[in-house]
mmCIF file of C-alpha atoms in Angstrom:
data_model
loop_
_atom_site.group_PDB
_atom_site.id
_atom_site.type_symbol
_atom_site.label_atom_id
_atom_site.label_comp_id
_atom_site.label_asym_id
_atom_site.label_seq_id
_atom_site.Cartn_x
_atom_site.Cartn_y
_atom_site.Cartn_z
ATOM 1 C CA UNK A 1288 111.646 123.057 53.930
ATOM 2 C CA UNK A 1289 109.642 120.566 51.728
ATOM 3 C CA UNK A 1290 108.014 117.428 53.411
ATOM 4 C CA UNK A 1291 109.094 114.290 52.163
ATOM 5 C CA UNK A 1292 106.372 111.688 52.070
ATOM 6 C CA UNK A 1293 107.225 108.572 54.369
ATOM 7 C CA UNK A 1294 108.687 105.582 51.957
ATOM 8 C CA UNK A 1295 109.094 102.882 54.209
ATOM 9 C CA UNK A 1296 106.644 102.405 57.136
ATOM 10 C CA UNK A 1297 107.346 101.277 60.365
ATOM 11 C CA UNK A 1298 104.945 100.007 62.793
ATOM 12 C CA UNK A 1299 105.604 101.857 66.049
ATOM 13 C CA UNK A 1300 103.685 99.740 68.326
ATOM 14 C CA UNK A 1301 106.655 97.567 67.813
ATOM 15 C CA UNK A 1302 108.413 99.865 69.851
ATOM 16 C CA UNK A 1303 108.474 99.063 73.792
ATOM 17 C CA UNK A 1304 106.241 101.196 76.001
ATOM 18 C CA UNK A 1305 108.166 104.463 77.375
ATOM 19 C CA UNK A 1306 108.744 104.208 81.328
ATOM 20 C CA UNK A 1307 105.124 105.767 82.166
ATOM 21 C CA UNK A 1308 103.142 103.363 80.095
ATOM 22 C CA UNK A 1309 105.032 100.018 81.115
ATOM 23 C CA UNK A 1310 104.032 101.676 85.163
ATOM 24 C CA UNK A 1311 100.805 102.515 83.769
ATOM 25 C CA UNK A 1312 100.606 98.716 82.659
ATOM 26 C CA UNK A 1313 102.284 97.032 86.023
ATOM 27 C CA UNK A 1314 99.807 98.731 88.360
ATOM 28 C CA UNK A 1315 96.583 97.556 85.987
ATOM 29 C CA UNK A 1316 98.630 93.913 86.196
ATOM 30 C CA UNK A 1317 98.671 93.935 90.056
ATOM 31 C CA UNK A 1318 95.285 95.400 90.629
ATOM 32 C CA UNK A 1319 94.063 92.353 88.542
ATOM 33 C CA UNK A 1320 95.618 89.409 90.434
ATOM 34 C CA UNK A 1321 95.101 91.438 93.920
ATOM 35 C CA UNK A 1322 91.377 91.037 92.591
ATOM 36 C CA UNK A 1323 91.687 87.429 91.754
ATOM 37 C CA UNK A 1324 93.117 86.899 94.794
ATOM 38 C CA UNK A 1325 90.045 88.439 96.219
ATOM 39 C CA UNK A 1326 91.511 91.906 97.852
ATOM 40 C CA UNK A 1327 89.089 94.975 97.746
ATOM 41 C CA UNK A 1328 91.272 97.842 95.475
ATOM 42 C CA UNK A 1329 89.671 100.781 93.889
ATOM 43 C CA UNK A 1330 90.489 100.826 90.297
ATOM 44 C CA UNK A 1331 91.329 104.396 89.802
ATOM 45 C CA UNK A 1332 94.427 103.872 92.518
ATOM 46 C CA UNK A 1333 95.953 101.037 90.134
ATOM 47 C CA UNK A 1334 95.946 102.180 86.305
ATOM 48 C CA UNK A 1335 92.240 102.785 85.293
ATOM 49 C CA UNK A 1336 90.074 106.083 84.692
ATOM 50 C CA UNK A 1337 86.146 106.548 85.316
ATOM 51 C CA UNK A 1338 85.685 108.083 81.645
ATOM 52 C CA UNK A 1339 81.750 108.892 80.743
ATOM 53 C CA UNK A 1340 81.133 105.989 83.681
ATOM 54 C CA UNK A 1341 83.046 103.302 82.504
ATOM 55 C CA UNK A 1342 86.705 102.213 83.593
ATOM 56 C CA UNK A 1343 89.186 102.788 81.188
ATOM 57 C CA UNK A 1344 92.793 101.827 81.144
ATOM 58 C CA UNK A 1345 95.228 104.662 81.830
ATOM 59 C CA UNK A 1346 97.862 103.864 79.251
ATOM 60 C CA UNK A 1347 100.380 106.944 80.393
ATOM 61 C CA UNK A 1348 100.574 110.058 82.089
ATOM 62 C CA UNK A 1349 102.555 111.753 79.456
ATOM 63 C CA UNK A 1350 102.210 112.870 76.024
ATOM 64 C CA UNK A 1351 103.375 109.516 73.501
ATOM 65 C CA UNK A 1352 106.378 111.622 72.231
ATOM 66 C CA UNK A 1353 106.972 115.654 71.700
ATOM 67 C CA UNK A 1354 103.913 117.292 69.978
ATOM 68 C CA UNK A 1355 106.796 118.579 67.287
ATOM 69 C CA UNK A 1356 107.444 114.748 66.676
ATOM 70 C CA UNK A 1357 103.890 113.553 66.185
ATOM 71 C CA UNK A 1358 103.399 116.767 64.048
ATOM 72 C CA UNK A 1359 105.860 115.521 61.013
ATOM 73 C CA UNK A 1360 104.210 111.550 60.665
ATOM 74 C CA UNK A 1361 100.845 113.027 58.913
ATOM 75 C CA UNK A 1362 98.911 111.745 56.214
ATOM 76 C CA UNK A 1363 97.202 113.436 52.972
ATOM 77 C CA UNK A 1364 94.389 110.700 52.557
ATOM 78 C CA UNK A 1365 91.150 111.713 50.052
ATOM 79 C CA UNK A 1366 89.397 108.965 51.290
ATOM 80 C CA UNK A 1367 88.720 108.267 54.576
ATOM 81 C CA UNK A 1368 92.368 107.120 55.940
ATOM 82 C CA UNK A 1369 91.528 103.310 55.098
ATOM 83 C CA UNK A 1370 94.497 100.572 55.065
ATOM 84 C CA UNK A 1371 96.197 102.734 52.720
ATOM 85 C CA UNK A 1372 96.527 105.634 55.127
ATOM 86 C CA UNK A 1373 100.496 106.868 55.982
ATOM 87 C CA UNK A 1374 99.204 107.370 59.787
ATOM 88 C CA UNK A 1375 97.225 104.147 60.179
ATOM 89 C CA UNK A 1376 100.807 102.184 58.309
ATOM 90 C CA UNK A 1377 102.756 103.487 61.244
ATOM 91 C CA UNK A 1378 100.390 102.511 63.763
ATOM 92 C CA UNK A 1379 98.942 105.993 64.854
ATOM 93 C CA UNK A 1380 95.751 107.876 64.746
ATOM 94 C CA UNK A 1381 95.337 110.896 62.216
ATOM 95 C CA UNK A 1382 96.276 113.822 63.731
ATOM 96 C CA UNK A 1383 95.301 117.639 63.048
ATOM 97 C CA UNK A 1384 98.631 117.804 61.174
ATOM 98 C CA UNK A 1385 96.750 115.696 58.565
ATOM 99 C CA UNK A 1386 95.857 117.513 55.439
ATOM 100 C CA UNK A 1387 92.672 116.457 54.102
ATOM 101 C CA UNK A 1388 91.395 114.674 57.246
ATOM 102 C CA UNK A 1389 92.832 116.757 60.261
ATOM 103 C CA UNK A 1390 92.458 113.862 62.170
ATOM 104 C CA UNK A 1391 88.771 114.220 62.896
ATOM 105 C CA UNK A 1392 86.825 112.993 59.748
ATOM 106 C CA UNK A 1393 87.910 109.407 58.917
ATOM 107 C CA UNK A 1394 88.532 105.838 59.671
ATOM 108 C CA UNK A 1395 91.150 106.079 61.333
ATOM 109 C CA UNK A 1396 90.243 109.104 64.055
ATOM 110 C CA UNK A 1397 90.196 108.689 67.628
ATOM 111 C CA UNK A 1398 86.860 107.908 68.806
ATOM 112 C CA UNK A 1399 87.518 109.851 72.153
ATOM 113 C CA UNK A 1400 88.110 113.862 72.029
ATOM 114 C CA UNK A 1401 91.873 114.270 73.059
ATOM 115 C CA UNK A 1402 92.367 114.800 76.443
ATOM 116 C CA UNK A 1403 95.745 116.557 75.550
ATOM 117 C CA UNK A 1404 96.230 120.331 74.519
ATOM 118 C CA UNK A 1405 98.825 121.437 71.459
ATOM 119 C CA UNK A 1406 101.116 122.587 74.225
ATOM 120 C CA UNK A 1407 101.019 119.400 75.378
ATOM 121 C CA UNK A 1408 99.784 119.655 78.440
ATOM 122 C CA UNK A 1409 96.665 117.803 79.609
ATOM 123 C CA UNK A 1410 93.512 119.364 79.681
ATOM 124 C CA UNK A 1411 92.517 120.648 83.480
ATOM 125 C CA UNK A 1412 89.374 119.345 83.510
ATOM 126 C CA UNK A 1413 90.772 116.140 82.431
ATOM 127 C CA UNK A 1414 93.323 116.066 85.304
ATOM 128 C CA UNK A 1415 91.139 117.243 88.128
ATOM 129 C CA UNK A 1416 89.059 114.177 86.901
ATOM 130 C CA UNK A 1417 92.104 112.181 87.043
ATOM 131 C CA UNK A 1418 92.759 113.419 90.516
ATOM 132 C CA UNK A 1419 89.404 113.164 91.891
ATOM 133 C CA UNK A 1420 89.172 109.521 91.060
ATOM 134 C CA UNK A 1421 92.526 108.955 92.602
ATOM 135 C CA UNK A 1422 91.427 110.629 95.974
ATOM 136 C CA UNK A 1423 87.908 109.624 96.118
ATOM 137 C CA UNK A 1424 87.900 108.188 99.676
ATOM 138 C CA UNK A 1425 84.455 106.806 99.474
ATOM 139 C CA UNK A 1426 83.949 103.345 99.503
ATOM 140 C CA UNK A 1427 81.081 102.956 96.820
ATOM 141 C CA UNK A 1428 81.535 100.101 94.879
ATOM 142 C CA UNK A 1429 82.218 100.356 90.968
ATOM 143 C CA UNK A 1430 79.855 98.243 88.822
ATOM 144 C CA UNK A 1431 80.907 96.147 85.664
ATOM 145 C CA UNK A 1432 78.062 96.687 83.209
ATOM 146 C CA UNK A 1433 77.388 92.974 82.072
ATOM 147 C CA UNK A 1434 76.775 91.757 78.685
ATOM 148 C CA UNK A 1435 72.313 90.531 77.948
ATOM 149 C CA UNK A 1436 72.782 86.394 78.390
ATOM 150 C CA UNK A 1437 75.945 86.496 81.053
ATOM 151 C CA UNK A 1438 73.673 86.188 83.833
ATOM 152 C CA UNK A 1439 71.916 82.873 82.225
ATOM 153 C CA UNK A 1440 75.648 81.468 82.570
ATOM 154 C CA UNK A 1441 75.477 82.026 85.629
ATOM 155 C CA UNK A 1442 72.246 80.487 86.862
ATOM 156 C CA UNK A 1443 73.223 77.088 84.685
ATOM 157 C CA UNK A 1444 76.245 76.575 86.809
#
């Protein structure tokens, strides 16, 4: 079987978010106005990850689509997957399907090492983390790292 090279791209973050990612996104929404309206949540209960000590957004709990799937969209950039890149035109990161790039040396990598195997499972270590956030009982309060010059905002109001 010969691989035909993609001739008309389509952006797929046109496509709507799968069931897991929309409940991913509704329980980051609530946590956010429950905090507005000043209610004390932890963040890893409602959508976010501590990830190298900083929250980040849990966009889904399961793979974006079959591994066999996201193995035939690949690109064959030279040059560092720039706006030309096949992967970047249909709105996903190079992959290790890609052949000069395999996803790891270019523009348009993922800064963050996958957190999900080829069987496409997640990694352990990844889910205990996961887990361990979501049933950490103790009531330590998370810190948002502030940008140098928010705090004179604050002291001129």
């Amino acid at each position: 079987m010969q691989v035909q090279p993609i001739v008309s791209y389509k952006n797929l973050f046109n496509l709507p978010p799968t069931s897991a990612a929309a409940h991913q996104h509704f329980n980051r929404v609530y946590y956010q106005v429950q905090i507005w309206l000043g209610h004390d949540l932890e963040p890893q209960e409602w959508g976010w990850i501590m990830h190298h000590g900083f929250l980040e957004p849990t966009t889904t709990i399961l793979t974006p689509a079959p591994n066999d799937l996201l193995n035939t969209i690949f690109c064959n950039c030279k040059n560092g997957c720039g706006s030309r890149c096949g992967c970047r035109k249909s709105g996903l990161l190079c992959s290790l399907a890609c052949g000069q790039c395999n996803g790891q040396a270019c523009l348009n990598a993922s800064l963050y090492q996958s957190d999900i195997n080829e069987d496409g499972t997640f990694d352990p270590e990844i889910l205990e983390d996961l887990e361990r956030n979501v049933e950490d009982e103790n009531d330590e309060e998370f810190e948002i790292p502030q940008r140098p010059g928010d705090d004179d905002e604050e002291e001129e109001n």
